[in-house]
mmCIF file of C-alpha atoms in Angstrom:
data_model
loop_
_atom_site.group_PDB
_atom_site.id
_atom_site.type_symbol
_atom_site.label_atom_id
_atom_site.label_comp_id
_atom_site.label_asym_id
_atom_site.label_seq_id
_atom_site.Cartn_x
_atom_site.Cartn_y
_atom_site.Cartn_z
ATOM 1 C CA MET A 27 86.777 99.317 109.047
ATOM 2 C CA ARG A 28 89.898 98.420 107.069
ATOM 3 C CA VAL A 29 93.255 97.820 108.776
ATOM 4 C CA LEU A 30 96.759 97.371 107.385
ATOM 5 C CA VAL A 31 98.909 95.013 109.488
ATOM 6 C CA ILE A 32 102.641 95.524 108.906
ATOM 7 C CA GLU A 33 104.325 92.605 110.677
ATOM 8 C CA ASP A 34 107.199 90.343 109.601
ATOM 9 C CA GLU A 35 106.403 87.488 112.027
ATOM 10 C CA GLU A 36 103.991 85.414 109.946
ATOM 11 C CA ARG A 37 102.320 83.591 112.861
ATOM 12 C CA LEU A 38 101.692 86.835 114.747
ATOM 13 C CA ALA A 39 100.446 88.605 111.622
ATOM 14 C CA ARG A 40 97.931 85.832 110.953
ATOM 15 C CA SER A 41 96.823 85.857 114.589
ATOM 16 C CA ILE A 42 96.261 89.613 114.495
ATOM 17 C CA ALA A 43 94.379 89.326 111.208
ATOM 18 C CA ARG A 44 92.059 86.633 112.605
ATOM 19 C CA ALA A 45 91.266 88.693 115.688
ATOM 20 C CA LEU A 46 90.459 91.768 113.607
ATOM 21 C CA GLN A 47 88.424 89.838 111.051
ATOM 22 C CA ASP A 48 86.432 88.168 113.840
ATOM 23 C CA SER A 49 85.555 91.695 114.985
ATOM 24 C CA GLY A 50 84.206 92.596 111.543
ATOM 25 C CA MET A 51 87.281 94.380 110.217
ATOM 26 C CA SER A 52 88.841 93.955 106.776
ATOM 27 C CA VAL A 53 92.577 93.248 106.935
ATOM 28 C CA ASP A 54 95.577 93.456 104.607
ATOM 29 C CA ILE A 55 98.949 92.071 105.705
ATOM 30 C CA ALA A 56 102.362 93.386 104.685
ATOM 31 C CA ALA A 57 105.262 91.104 105.667
ATOM 32 C CA ASP A 58 107.928 93.805 105.379
ATOM 33 C CA GLY A 59 108.280 97.546 105.630
ATOM 34 C CA ARG A 60 108.628 98.271 101.920
ATOM 35 C CA THR A 61 105.418 96.440 101.078
ATOM 36 C CA GLY A 62 103.681 98.115 104.010
ATOM 37 C CA LEU A 63 104.808 101.549 102.878
ATOM 38 C CA TRP A 64 103.569 100.894 99.338
ATOM 39 C CA ARG A 65 100.168 99.660 100.513
ATOM 40 C CA ALA A 66 99.730 102.550 102.951
ATOM 41 C CA ARG A 67 100.415 104.950 100.079
ATOM 42 C CA GLU A 68 98.158 103.222 97.554
ATOM 43 C CA MET A 69 95.080 102.183 99.565
ATOM 44 C CA PRO A 70 92.847 103.995 102.066
ATOM 45 C CA TYR A 71 92.958 102.488 105.572
ATOM 46 C CA ASP A 72 91.132 103.353 108.780
ATOM 47 C CA ALA A 73 94.115 102.278 110.906
ATOM 48 C CA ILE A 74 97.579 100.699 110.663
ATOM 49 C CA THR A 75 99.316 98.338 113.082
ATOM 50 C CA LEU A 76 103.061 98.708 112.676
ATOM 51 C CA ASP A 77 105.763 96.449 114.115
ATOM 52 C CA ARG A 78 108.635 98.499 115.475
ATOM 53 C CA MET A 79 111.344 95.968 114.523
ATOM 54 C CA LEU A 80 111.097 95.293 110.791
ATOM 55 C CA PRO A 81 114.022 93.783 108.847
ATOM 56 C CA ASP A 82 114.175 96.340 106.033
ATOM 57 C CA ILE A 83 112.651 99.623 107.235
ATOM 58 C CA ALA A 84 112.450 100.402 110.944
ATOM 59 C CA GLY A 85 108.955 101.109 112.232
ATOM 60 C CA GLU A 86 109.838 104.644 113.274
ATOM 61 C CA GLU A 87 111.321 105.404 109.852
ATOM 62 C CA LEU A 88 108.272 104.046 108.062
ATOM 63 C CA CYS A 89 105.962 106.012 110.326
ATOM 64 C CA ARG A 90 107.980 109.198 109.882
ATOM 65 C CA THR A 91 107.908 108.775 106.091
ATOM 66 C CA LEU A 92 104.133 108.395 106.008
ATOM 67 C CA ARG A 93 103.614 111.445 108.207
ATOM 68 C CA SER A 94 105.988 113.537 106.090
ATOM 69 C CA GLU A 95 103.878 112.615 103.045
ATOM 70 C CA GLY A 96 100.706 113.814 104.719
ATOM 71 C CA CYS A 97 99.274 110.431 105.755
ATOM 72 C CA SER A 98 96.933 110.974 108.731
ATOM 73 C CA THR A 99 95.820 107.353 109.183
ATOM 74 C CA PRO A 100 95.996 106.357 112.879
ATOM 75 C CA ILE A 101 99.053 104.194 113.554
ATOM 76 C CA LEU A 102 99.307 101.729 116.448
ATOM 77 C CA MET A 103 102.908 100.640 116.947
ATOM 78 C CA LEU A 104 103.588 97.137 118.305
ATOM 79 C CA THR A 105 106.816 96.334 120.107
ATOM 80 C CA ALA A 106 108.499 93.799 122.353
ATOM 81 C CA LEU A 107 110.769 96.557 123.676
ATOM 82 C CA THR A 108 109.762 98.220 126.911
ATOM 83 C CA THR A 109 111.877 101.289 127.623
ATOM 84 C CA GLU A 110 110.220 104.685 127.892
ATOM 85 C CA GLY A 111 112.765 106.207 125.532
ATOM 86 C CA GLU A 112 111.913 103.762 122.772
ATOM 87 C CA GLU A 113 108.228 104.519 123.113
ATOM 88 C CA LEU A 114 108.938 108.237 122.977
ATOM 89 C CA ASP A 115 110.902 107.674 119.754
ATOM 90 C CA GLY A 116 107.807 106.070 118.266
ATOM 91 C CA PHE A 117 105.555 108.928 119.302
ATOM 92 C CA ASP A 118 108.079 111.435 117.959
ATOM 93 C CA ALA A 119 107.962 109.599 114.627
ATOM 94 C CA GLY A 120 104.198 110.096 114.473
ATOM 95 C CA ALA A 121 102.677 106.979 116.067
ATOM 96 C CA ASP A 122 99.310 107.540 117.743
ATOM 97 C CA ASP A 123 99.546 104.736 120.292
ATOM 98 C CA TYR A 124 101.821 101.943 121.531
ATOM 99 C CA LEU A 125 100.999 98.345 122.454
ATOM 100 C CA ARG A 126 103.583 96.060 124.011
ATOM 101 C CA LYS A 127 103.930 92.387 123.079
ATOM 102 C CA PRO A 128 102.489 90.018 124.158
ATOM 103 C CA PHE A 129 99.038 91.589 124.101
ATOM 104 C CA SER A 130 95.429 90.468 124.281
ATOM 105 C CA PRO A 131 93.571 90.387 120.943
ATOM 106 C CA ALA A 132 90.627 92.066 122.683
ATOM 107 C CA VAL A 133 92.860 94.946 123.791
ATOM 108 C CA LEU A 134 94.262 95.313 120.268
ATOM 109 C CA VAL A 135 90.742 95.520 118.796
ATOM 110 C CA ALA A 136 89.686 98.063 121.433
ATOM 111 C CA ARG A 137 92.759 100.229 120.808
ATOM 112 C CA LEU A 138 92.164 100.238 117.042
ATOM 113 C CA ARG A 139 88.490 101.121 117.412
ATOM 114 C CA SER A 140 89.448 103.960 119.734
ATOM 115 C CA LEU A 141 92.054 105.266 117.282
ATOM 116 C CA SER A 142 89.663 105.056 114.338
ATOM 117 C CA ARG A 143 87.157 107.213 116.202
ATOM 118 C CA ARG A 144 89.812 109.903 116.651
ATOM 119 C CA GLY A 145 90.749 110.191 112.990
ATOM 120 C CA PRO A 146 91.424 110.811 110.281
ATOM 121 C CA VAL A 147 88.502 113.198 110.034
ATOM 122 C CA SER A 148 85.781 111.833 107.740
ATOM 123 C CA PRO A 149 82.002 111.814 107.647
ATOM 124 C CA SER A 150 80.691 109.653 110.513
ATOM 125 C CA VAL A 151 77.767 108.444 108.396
ATOM 126 C CA LEU A 152 77.911 107.830 104.650
ATOM 127 C CA HIS A 153 74.810 108.554 102.563
ATOM 128 C CA VAL A 154 73.690 107.471 99.110
ATOM 129 C CA ASP A 155 70.099 108.479 98.353
ATOM 130 C CA ASP A 156 68.047 107.126 101.282
ATOM 131 C CA LEU A 157 70.766 104.647 102.312
ATOM 132 C CA ALA A 158 72.829 105.494 105.409
ATOM 133 C CA VAL A 159 75.946 103.559 106.413
ATOM 134 C CA ASP A 160 77.829 104.173 109.672
ATOM 135 C CA PRO A 161 81.332 102.613 109.445
ATOM 136 C CA ARG A 162 82.100 103.188 113.133
ATOM 137 C CA LEU A 163 78.980 101.550 114.533
ATOM 138 C CA MET A 164 78.672 99.102 111.607
ATOM 139 C CA THR A 165 74.997 99.995 111.165
ATOM 140 C CA CYS A 166 72.962 100.440 107.999
ATOM 141 C CA THR A 167 69.515 101.914 107.370
ATOM 142 C CA ARG A 168 67.415 102.599 104.312
ATOM 143 C CA ALA A 169 64.640 105.162 104.519
ATOM 144 C CA GLY A 170 65.054 104.977 108.286
ATOM 145 C CA THR A 171 64.614 101.195 108.469
ATOM 146 C CA ASP A 172 67.417 99.132 110.004
ATOM 147 C CA ILE A 173 69.116 96.578 107.737
ATOM 148 C CA ALA A 174 70.848 93.656 109.460
ATOM 149 C CA LEU A 175 74.119 92.809 107.714
ATOM 150 C CA THR A 176 76.886 90.348 108.450
ATOM 151 C CA ALA A 177 80.395 91.768 108.916
ATOM 152 C CA ARG A 178 81.403 90.737 105.386
ATOM 153 C CA GLU A 179 78.216 92.104 103.825
ATOM 154 C CA PHE A 180 78.795 95.382 105.615
ATOM 155 C CA ALA A 181 82.402 95.546 104.374
ATOM 156 C CA VAL A 182 81.294 95.056 100.758
ATOM 157 C CA LEU A 183 78.545 97.676 101.059
ATOM 158 C CA GLU A 184 80.871 100.177 102.764
ATOM 159 C CA ALA A 185 83.459 99.767 99.985
ATOM 160 C CA LEU A 186 80.806 100.498 97.360
ATOM 161 C CA VAL A 187 79.235 103.413 99.228
ATOM 162 C CA ARG A 188 82.597 105.105 99.841
ATOM 163 C CA ARG A 189 83.207 105.142 96.093
ATOM 164 C CA SER A 190 79.679 105.976 94.952
ATOM 165 C CA PRO A 191 78.772 106.931 92.243
ATOM 166 C CA ALA A 192 81.928 105.363 90.774
ATOM 167 C CA VAL A 193 81.928 101.788 89.499
ATOM 168 C CA VAL A 194 84.035 99.360 91.576
ATOM 169 C CA SER A 195 85.492 96.364 89.753
ATOM 170 C CA LYS A 196 85.389 92.825 91.091
ATOM 171 C CA ARG A 197 89.165 92.872 91.538
ATOM 172 C CA GLU A 198 88.989 96.077 93.571
ATOM 173 C CA LEU A 199 86.298 94.623 95.823
ATOM 174 C CA LEU A 200 88.349 91.476 96.385
ATOM 175 C CA ASP A 201 91.373 93.596 97.362
ATOM 176 C CA LEU A 202 89.361 95.960 99.551
ATOM 177 C CA VAL A 203 87.242 93.400 101.404
ATOM 178 C CA TRP A 204 89.040 90.052 101.221
ATOM 179 C CA GLY A 205 92.594 91.404 101.026
ATOM 180 C CA PHE A 206 95.447 91.184 98.540
ATOM 181 C CA GLU A 207 96.315 87.636 99.651
ATOM 182 C CA PHE A 208 92.878 86.231 98.799
ATOM 183 C CA ASP A 209 93.260 83.254 96.436
ATOM 184 C CA GLY A 210 89.750 81.793 96.580
ATOM 185 C CA ASP A 211 86.987 81.846 93.998
ATOM 186 C CA PRO A 212 86.394 85.420 92.707
ATOM 187 C CA ALA A 213 82.735 84.497 92.238
ATOM 188 C CA ILE A 214 82.342 85.125 95.965
ATOM 189 C CA VAL A 215 81.840 88.791 95.035
ATOM 190 C CA GLU A 216 78.673 87.992 93.054
ATOM 191 C CA VAL A 217 77.388 85.962 95.995
ATOM 192 C CA TYR A 218 77.688 88.924 98.373
ATOM 193 C CA ILE A 219 76.293 91.388 95.861
ATOM 194 C CA SER A 220 73.250 89.095 95.646
ATOM 195 C CA TYR A 221 72.963 89.070 99.449
ATOM 196 C CA LEU A 222 73.123 92.871 99.549
ATOM 197 C CA ARG A 223 70.623 93.293 96.758
ATOM 198 C CA ARG A 224 68.089 91.158 98.635
ATOM 199 C CA LYS A 225 68.583 93.084 101.863
ATOM 200 C CA VAL A 226 69.115 96.657 100.667
ATOM 201 C CA ASP A 227 66.702 96.754 97.723
ATOM 202 C CA ARG A 228 63.955 94.492 99.058
ATOM 203 C CA GLY A 229 60.651 96.367 99.253
ATOM 204 C CA ALA A 230 62.186 99.621 97.999
ATOM 205 C CA ASP A 231 60.773 101.739 95.165
ATOM 206 C CA ARG A 232 64.078 101.633 93.270
ATOM 207 C CA SER A 233 67.232 99.565 93.253
ATOM 208 C CA LEU A 234 70.488 100.954 94.617
ATOM 209 C CA ILE A 235 72.743 97.934 94.031
ATOM 210 C CA HIS A 236 73.704 97.793 90.357
ATOM 211 C CA THR A 237 75.817 95.354 88.343
ATOM 212 C CA LEU A 238 77.474 96.788 85.240
ATOM 213 C CA ARG A 239 78.365 93.775 83.143
ATOM 214 C CA GLY A 240 82.079 93.634 82.387
ATOM 215 C CA ALA A 241 82.840 96.686 84.555
ATOM 216 C CA GLY A 242 81.856 96.033 88.163
ATOM 217 C CA TYR A 243 79.327 97.274 90.699
ATOM 218 C CA ARG A 244 77.879 100.579 91.802
ATOM 219 C CA VAL A 245 75.644 101.889 94.589
ATOM 220 C CA GLY A 246 73.288 104.698 93.651
ATOM 221 C CA GLY A 247 69.903 105.521 92.130
#
């Protein structure tokens, strides 16, 4: 599950990101409304957390813009304001749910998982050959046999399966799984591809995890 966090308070944004990542989610952070709007337009997300009080574009305006453009990604609006009228403004703008600050990280995770189950509509289980990946339950099977994956391994595999049979570059995988702000060693991608190859292809008649030198990675027979 991939979440976009649009929040201008750096400490809170990092705290939210840690809580979501600890729950197995992949997170991108946008520190202002314009960046958040661009990322929501350019990348597919399972859910968005949106601060109501942003310095450049108000949360309601950003939400209304996305909805007018046909974006159906579930949006959870975060606010320190408490009046009923302000919450109604958010719902009128297209928000799916509201969460008041301060909030429990566990409640935030539960709300996002609930929203992601409601939409947008997409296949509940992704299939490539005899590989089945369930993004909601974070489960994976091959030929009916369960494959135990870590949260990061699952995120890499899900990113590849969603784009199969297309080739996904290393840069794309870093952005999709580790986030735009990742500044570590890009070789981490090869490490996780190796992990997946050992788990997904082990004992199988044919390999599904492929490396295309100079281009990227692909899942498929």
